[in-house]
Coordinates of C-alpha atoms and ligand atoms in Angstrom, one line a residue:
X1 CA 9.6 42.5 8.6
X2 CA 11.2 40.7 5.6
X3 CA 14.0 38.7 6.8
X4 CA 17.0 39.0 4.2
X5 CA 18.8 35.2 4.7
X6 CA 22.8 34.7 3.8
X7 CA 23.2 30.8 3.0
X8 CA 25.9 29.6 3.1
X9 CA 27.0 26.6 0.8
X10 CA 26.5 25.2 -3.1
X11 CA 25.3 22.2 -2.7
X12 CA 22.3 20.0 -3.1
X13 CA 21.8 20.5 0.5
X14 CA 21.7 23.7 0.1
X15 CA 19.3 24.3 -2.4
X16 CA 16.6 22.8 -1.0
X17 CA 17.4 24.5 2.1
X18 CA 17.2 28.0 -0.7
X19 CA 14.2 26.0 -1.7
X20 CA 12.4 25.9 1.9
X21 CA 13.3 29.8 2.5
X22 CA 11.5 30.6 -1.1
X23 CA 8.1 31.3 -0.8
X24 CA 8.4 33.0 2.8
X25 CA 9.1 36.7 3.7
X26 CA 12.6 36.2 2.7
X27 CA 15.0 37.5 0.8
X28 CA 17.8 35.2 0.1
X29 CA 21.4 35.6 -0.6
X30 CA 23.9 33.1 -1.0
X31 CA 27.5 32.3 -1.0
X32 CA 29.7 29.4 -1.9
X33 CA 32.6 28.8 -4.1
X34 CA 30.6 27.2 -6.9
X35 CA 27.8 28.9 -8.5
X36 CA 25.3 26.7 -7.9
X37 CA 22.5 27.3 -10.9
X38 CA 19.7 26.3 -8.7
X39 CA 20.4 28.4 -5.7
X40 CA 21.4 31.1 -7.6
X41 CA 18.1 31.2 -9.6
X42 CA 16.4 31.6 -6.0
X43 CA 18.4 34.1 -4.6
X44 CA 18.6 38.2 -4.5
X45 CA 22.2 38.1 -5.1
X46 CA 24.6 35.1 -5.5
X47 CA 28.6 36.0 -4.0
X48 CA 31.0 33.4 -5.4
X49 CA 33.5 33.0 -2.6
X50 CA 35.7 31.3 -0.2
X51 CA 33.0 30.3 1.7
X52 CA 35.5 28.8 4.5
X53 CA 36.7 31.9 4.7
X54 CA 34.9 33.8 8.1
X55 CA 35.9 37.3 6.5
X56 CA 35.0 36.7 3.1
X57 CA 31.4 35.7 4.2
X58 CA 31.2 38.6 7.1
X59 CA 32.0 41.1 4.6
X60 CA 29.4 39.9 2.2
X61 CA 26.3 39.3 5.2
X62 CA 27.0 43.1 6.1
X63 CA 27.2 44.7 2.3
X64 CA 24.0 42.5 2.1
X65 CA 22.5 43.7 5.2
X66 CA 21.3 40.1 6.3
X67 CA 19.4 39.8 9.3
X68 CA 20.5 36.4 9.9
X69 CA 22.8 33.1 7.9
X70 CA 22.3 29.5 7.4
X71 CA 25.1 27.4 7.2
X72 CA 24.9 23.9 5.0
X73 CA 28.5 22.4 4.9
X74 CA 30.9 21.5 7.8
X75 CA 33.5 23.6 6.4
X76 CA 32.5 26.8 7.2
X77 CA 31.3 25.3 10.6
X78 CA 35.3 23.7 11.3
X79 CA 36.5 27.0 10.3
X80 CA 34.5 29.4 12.3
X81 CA 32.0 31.0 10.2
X82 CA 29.1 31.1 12.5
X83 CA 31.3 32.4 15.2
X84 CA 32.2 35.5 13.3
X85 CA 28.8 35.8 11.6
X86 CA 27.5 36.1 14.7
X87 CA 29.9 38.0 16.6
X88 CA 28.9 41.0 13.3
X89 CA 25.5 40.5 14.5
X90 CA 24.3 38.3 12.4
X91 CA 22.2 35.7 13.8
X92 CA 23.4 32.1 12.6
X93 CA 22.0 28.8 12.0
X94 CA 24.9 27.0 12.6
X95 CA 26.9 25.9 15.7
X96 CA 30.1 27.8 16.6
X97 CA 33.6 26.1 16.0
X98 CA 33.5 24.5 19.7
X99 CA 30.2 22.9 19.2
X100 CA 30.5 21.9 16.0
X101 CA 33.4 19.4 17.1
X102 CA 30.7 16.8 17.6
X103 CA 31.7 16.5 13.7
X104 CA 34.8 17.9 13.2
X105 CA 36.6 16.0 15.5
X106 CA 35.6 12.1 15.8
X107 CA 38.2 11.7 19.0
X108 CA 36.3 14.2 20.6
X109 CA 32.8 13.0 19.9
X110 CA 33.6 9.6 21.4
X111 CA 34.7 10.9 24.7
X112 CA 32.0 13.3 24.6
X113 CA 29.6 10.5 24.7
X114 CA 31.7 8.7 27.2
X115 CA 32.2 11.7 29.9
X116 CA 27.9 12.4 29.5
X117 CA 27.0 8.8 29.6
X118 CA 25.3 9.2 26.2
X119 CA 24.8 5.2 25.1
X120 CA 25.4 3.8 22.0
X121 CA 29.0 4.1 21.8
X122 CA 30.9 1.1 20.5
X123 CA 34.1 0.4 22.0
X124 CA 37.0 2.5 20.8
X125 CA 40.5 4.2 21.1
X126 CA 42.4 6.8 19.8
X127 CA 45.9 7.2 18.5
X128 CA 48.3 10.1 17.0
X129 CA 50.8 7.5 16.7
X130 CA 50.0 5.8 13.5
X131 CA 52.6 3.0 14.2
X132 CA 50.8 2.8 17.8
X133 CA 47.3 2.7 15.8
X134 CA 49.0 -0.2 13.9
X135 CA 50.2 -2.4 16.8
X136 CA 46.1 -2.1 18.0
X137 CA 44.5 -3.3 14.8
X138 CA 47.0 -5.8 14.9
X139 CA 45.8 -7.4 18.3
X140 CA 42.4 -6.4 18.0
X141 CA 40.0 -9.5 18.7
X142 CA 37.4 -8.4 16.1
X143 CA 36.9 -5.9 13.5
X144 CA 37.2 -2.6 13.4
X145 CA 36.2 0.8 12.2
X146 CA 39.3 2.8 10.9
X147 CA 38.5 6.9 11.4
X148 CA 40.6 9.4 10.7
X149 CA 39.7 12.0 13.8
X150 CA 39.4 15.1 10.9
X151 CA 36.9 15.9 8.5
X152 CA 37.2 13.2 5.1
X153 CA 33.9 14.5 3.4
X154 CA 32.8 11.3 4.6
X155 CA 35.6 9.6 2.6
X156 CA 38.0 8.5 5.2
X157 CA 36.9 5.5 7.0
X158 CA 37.9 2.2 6.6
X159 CA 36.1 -1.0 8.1
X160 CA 37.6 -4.0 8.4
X161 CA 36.1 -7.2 7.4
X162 CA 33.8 -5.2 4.8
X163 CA 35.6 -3.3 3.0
X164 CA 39.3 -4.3 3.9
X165 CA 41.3 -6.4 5.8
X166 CA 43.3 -5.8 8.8
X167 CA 46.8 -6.1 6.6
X168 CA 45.2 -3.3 4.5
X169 CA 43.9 -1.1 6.9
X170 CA 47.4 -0.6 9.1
X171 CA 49.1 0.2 5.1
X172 CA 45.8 2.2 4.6
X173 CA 47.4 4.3 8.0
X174 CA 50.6 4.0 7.5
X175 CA 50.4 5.9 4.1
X176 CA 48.1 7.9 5.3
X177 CA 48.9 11.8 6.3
X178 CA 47.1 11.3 9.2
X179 CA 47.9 13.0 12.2
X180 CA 44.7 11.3 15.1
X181 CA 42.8 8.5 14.4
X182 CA 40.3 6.9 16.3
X183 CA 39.6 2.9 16.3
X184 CA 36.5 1.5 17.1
X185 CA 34.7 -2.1 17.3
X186 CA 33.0 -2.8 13.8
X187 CA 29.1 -1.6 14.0
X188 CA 26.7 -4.7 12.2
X189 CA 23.8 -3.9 11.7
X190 CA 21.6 -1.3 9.3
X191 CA 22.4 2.6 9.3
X192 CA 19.9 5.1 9.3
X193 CA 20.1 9.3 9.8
X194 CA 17.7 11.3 12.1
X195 CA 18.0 14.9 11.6
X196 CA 17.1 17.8 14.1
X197 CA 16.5 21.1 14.4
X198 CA 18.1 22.8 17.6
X199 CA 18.1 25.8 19.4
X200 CA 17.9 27.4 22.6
X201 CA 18.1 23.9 24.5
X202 CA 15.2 22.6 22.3
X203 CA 14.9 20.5 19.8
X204 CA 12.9 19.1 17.1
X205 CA 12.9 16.0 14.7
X206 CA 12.6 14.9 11.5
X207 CA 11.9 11.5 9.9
X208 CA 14.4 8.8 10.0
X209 CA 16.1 8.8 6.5
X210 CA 18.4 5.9 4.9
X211 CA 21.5 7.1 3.2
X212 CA 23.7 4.8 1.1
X213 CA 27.1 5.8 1.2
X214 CA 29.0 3.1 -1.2
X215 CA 29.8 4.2 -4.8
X216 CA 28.2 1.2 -6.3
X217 CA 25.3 -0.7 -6.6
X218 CA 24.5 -3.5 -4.1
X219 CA 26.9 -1.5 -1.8
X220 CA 30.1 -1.5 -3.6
X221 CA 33.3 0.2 -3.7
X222 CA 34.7 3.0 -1.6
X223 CA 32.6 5.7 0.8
X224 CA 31.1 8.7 -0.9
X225 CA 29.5 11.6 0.7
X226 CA 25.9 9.7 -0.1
X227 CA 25.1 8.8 -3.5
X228 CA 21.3 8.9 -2.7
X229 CA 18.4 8.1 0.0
X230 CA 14.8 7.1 1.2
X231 CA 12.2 8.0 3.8
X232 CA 8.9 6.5 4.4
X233 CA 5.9 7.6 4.8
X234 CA 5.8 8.9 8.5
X235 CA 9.0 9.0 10.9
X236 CA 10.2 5.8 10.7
X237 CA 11.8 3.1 7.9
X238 CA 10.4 -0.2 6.8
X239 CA 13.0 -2.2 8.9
X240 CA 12.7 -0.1 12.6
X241 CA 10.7 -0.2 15.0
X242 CA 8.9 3.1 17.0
X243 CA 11.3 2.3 19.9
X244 CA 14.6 2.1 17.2
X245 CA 13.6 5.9 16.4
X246 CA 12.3 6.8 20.5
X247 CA 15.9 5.4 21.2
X248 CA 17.7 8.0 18.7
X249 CA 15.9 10.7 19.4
X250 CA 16.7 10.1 23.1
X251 CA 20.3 10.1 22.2
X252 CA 19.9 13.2 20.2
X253 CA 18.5 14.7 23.2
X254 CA 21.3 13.8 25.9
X255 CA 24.1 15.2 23.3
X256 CA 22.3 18.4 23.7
X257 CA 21.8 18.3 26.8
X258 CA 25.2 18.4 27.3
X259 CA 26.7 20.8 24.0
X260 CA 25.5 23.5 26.0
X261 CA 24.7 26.6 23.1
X262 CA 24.3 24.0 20.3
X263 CA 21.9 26.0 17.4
X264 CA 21.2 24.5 14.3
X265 CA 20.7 21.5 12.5
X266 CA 22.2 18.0 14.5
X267 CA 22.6 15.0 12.6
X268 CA 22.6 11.8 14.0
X269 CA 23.7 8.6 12.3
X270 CA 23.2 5.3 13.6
X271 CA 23.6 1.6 13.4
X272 CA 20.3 -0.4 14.2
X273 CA 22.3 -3.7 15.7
X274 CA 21.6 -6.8 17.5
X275 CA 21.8 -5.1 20.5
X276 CA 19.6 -1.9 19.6
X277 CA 21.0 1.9 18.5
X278 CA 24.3 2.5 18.2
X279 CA 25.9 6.1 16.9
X280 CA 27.9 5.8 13.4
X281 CA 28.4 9.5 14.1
X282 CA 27.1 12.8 14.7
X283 CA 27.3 16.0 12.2
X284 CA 26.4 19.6 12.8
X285 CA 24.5 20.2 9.8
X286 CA 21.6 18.6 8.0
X287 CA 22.8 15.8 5.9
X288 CA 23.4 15.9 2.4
X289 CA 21.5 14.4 0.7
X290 CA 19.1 13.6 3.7
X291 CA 18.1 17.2 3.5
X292 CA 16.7 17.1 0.2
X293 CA 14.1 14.3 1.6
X294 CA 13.1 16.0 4.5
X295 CA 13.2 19.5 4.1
X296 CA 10.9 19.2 0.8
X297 CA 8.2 17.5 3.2
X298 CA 8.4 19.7 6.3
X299 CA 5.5 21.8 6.2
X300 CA 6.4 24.5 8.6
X301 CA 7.7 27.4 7.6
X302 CA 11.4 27.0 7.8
X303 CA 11.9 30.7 8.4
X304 CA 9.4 30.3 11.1
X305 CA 12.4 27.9 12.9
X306 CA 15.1 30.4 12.1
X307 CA 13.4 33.2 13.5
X308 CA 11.8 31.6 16.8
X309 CA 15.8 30.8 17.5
X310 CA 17.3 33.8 16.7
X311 CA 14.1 35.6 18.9
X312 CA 14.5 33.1 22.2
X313 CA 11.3 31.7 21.1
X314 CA 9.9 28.5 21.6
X315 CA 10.2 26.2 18.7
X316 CA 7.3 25.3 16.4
X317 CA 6.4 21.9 16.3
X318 CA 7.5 20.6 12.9
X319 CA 4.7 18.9 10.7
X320 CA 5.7 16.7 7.8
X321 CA 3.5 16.4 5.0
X322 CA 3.5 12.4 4.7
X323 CA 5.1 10.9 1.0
X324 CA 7.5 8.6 1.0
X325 CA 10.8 9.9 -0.9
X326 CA 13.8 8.5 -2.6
X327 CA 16.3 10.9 -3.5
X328 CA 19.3 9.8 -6.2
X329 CA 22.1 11.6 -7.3
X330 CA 24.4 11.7 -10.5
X331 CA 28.0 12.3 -10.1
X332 CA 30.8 12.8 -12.6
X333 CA 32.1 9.2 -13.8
X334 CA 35.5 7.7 -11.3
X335 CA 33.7 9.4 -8.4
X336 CA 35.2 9.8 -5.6
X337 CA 38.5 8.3 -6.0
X338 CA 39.4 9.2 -9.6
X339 CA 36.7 11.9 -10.7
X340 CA 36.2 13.4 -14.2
X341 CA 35.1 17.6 -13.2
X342 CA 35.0 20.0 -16.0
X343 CA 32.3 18.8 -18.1
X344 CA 29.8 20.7 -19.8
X345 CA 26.3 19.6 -18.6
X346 CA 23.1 20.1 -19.5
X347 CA 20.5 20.0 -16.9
X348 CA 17.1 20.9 -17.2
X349 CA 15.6 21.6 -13.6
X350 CA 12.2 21.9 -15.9
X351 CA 12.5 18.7 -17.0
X352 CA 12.1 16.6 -13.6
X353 CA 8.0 16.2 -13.5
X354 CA 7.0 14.9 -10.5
X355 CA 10.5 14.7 -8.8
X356 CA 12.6 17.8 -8.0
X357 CA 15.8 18.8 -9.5
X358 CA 18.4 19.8 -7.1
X359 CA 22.0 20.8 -8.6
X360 CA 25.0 20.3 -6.3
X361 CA 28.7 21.1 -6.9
X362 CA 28.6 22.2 -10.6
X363 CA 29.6 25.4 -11.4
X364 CA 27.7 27.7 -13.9
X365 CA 29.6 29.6 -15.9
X366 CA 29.0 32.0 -18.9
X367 CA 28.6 29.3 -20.9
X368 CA 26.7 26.7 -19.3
X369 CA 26.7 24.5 -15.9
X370 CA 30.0 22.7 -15.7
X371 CA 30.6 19.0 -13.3
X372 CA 33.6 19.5 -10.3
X373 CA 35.4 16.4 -8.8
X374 CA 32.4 16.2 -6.3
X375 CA 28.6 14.9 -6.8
X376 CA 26.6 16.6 -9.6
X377 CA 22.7 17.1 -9.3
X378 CA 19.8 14.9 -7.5
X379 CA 16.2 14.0 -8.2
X380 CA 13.6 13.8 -5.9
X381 CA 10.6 11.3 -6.0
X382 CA 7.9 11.9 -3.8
X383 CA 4.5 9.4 -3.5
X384 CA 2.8 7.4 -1.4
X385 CA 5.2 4.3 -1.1
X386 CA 9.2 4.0 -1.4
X387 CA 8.5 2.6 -4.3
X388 CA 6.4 4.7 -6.1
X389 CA 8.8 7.3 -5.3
X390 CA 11.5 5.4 -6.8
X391 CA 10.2 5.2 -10.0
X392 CA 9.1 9.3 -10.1
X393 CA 13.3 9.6 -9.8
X394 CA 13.7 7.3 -12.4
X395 CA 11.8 8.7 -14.6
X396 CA 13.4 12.2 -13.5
X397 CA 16.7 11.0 -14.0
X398 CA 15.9 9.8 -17.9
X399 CA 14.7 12.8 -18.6
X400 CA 17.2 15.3 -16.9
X401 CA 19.9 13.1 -18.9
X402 CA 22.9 11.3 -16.5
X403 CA 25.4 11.3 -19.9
X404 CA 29.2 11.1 -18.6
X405 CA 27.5 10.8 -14.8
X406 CA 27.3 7.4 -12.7
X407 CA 23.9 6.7 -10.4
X408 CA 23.2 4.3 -8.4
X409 CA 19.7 3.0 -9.8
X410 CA 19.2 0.6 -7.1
X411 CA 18.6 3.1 -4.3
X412 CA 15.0 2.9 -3.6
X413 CA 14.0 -0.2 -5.1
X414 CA 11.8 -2.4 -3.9
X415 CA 14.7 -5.4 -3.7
X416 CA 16.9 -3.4 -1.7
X417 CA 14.5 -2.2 0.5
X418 CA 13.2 -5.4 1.2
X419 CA 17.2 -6.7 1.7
X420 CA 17.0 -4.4 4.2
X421 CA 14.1 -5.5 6.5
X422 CA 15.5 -8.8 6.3
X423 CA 18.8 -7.8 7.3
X424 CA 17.6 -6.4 10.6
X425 CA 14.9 -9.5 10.6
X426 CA 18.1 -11.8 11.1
X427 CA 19.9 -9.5 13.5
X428 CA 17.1 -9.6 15.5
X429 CA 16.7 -13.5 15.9
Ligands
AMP501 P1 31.4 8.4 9.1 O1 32.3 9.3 8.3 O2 31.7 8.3 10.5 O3 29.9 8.7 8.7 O4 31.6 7.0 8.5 C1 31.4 6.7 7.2 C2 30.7 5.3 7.1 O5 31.6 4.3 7.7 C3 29.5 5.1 7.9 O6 28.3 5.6 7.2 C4 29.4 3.7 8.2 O7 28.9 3.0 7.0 C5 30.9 3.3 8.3 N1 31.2 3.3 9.7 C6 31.6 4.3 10.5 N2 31.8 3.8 11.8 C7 31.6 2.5 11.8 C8 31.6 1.5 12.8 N3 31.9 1.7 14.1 N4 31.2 0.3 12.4 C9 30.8 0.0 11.1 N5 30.8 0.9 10.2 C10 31.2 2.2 10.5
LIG502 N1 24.9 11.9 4.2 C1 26.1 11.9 4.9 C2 26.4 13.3 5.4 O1 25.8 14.2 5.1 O2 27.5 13.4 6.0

């Protein structure tokens, strides 16, 4: 039987996940509150919608007759749209509200990891009392990690002795709105993402990715959501080890061994340190943009995963076709503090040669695809090194056009690559 699949989401994330379900036995429909060109080009029908909104995205699965939903974002997770999809019957990829606190709620998370004995925790504390978070930071030995306990679209955190000082992170609180924060010891060391693919107590893996989350080059400026990212050629990165990635999986593992229920995608993110793996922080979603490497590489079916856990099947074992990829976006100039949305763009998905084209939050209207306040498209380069792939999503990038957009051009590259594998070179001494 034909599966007809509801995705949920606009993003770049989620086309290629539109992208992985085109080709199969599906039918896809999607909803998010942009209209996402790409997606929309993929799909039977395309709802534009509060997609945080469980009813909104009930009533359209049902007029649509889907026999199950994928859910990119966090939102919809935070706000309960798997719990009501699937309480209408309609099987979700996506953890309910209560399991998908391993993201939405960073206080939680921590003591999750403490109560289960899942290692790689740094140190840390929690406040609601933002004068009481102030008094810590101030008689902290060290530096620290300043997290607001909510979803920030990856925005919120402050570290101390990187980005700001101590001074600046208790006025960074105390103007805040924040209602919980949580404190933690300051994480040194290099970052790297491993996404799975969970369900029914199983799990598989994906290859470890490298996201860069500063706005500017050489790692610059405030947090984004990710302005771009690389994978290797097999599972791991130039600068780990097989036991750095045996290590995260393992901690992958224990977290589900103890989210009882957990289905979907998990997202670990973790700090390769002196000292080994440590957890940055989990999500309960693929990663954006670490989806758009690895899901273009996975050669399973991905349908083939969404059905065995809707069915209480075993898993298939995933098989990754082997490139090396570097994935770069282009987002609207002043991004994220001060963005410029609103501006006509023109795109050509046709354009990209080697790479792939994936568009993110635009919005196409009558009269051509328009920028929001949040990250525009992405290239994909795939080839046989990092830095072959680099230059396919260079050359992609020229070509779609970047006018009025900022990239960072020195994701990928050879240089920063190889700062990298002497970072953790060092650490290691
Ligand atoms: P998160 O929203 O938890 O992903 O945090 C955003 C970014 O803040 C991470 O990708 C890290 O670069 C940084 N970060 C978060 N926690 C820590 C930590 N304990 N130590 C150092 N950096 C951190
Ligand atoms: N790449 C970071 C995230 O998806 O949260």
């Amino acid at each position: 039987m034909d599966e007809i699949v509801l995705l949920v989401g606009g993003g770049g994330r989620e086309h290629a996940i539109a992208r992985a379900l085109a080709d199969a036995d599906v039918t896809l429909y999607a909803c998010a509150s942009n209209r996402n060109p790409g997606i929309a080009r993929l799909a039977a029908g395309f709802e534009t919608l509060d997609e945080t909104h469980p009813t909104a995205v009930v009533t359209y699965a049902t007029e649509v007759d889907a026999t199950m939903a994928v859910i990119g974002p966090e939102a919809p997770l935070e706000s309960g749209v798997a719990d009501a999809l699937d309480e209408a019957g309609v099987y979700t990829f996506g953890p309910h509200e209560s399991e998908a606190r391993i993201e939405t709620d960073k206080a939680f998370q921590r003591r999750f990891m403490a109560k289960h004995d899942v290692p790689g925790s740094p140190d840390f504390a929690t406040f609601d009392d933002m004068d009481a978070a102030c008094e810590y930071i101030d008689g902290y030995d060290g530096d620290l990690a300043v997290k607001p306990a909510g979803l920030t679209g990856g925005k919120g955190v402050r570290v101390t002795g990187d980005q700001i000082t101590k001074a600046q992170a208790m006025d960074y609180l105390r103007e805040s709105e924040y209602d919980r924060v949580v404190l933690e010891e300051r994480l040194i060391g290099e970052e790297f993402t491993v996404q799975a693919l969970v369900a029914n107590g199983e799990i598989r893996v994906s290859p470890a990715v490298q996201d860069h989350k500063r706005a500017y080059e050489g790692g610059e400026g405030p947090n984004t959501g990710g302005m771009g990212s690389y994978s290797d050629a097999g599972e791991l990165l130039p600068f780990m080890t097989d036991e750095d990635y045996a290590d995260a999986v393992s901690i992958i593992e224990q977290v589900v061994e103890n989210l009882k229920g957990y289905k979907g995608a998990l997202y670990g993110q973790f700090m390769l340190t002196a000292d080994g793996v440590s957890v940055v922080e989990f999500n309960a979603r693929f990663g954006d943009p670490e989806a758009m490497n690895t899901l273009p590489v996975l050669e399973t079916p991905f349908i083939d995963v969404l059905r065995a856990a809707r069915d209480g099947e075993p898993l298939p074992e995933l098989s990754f076709s082997q490139p090396a990829t570097v994935c770069k976006y282009a987002v609207p100039a002043g991004y994220p503090t001060d963005p410029s949305g609103g501006t006509k763009v023109a795109i050509d998905e046709d354009s990209a040669g080697d790479a792939l084209l994936f568009y993110a939050s635009v919005d196409e209207r009558d009269d051509g695809v328009y920028t929001t306040t949040s990250r525009s498209f992405a290239v994909v380069g795939r080839a046989d090194s990092i830095d072959a792939a680099e230059g396919i999503a260079e050359e992609a990038l020229s070509e779609a056009g970047t006018e009025g957009l900022h990239v960072r051009h020195d994701i990928g590259t050879a240089e920063l690559v190889q700062r990298r594998v002497d970072h953790v070179e060092e650490l290691r001494e």
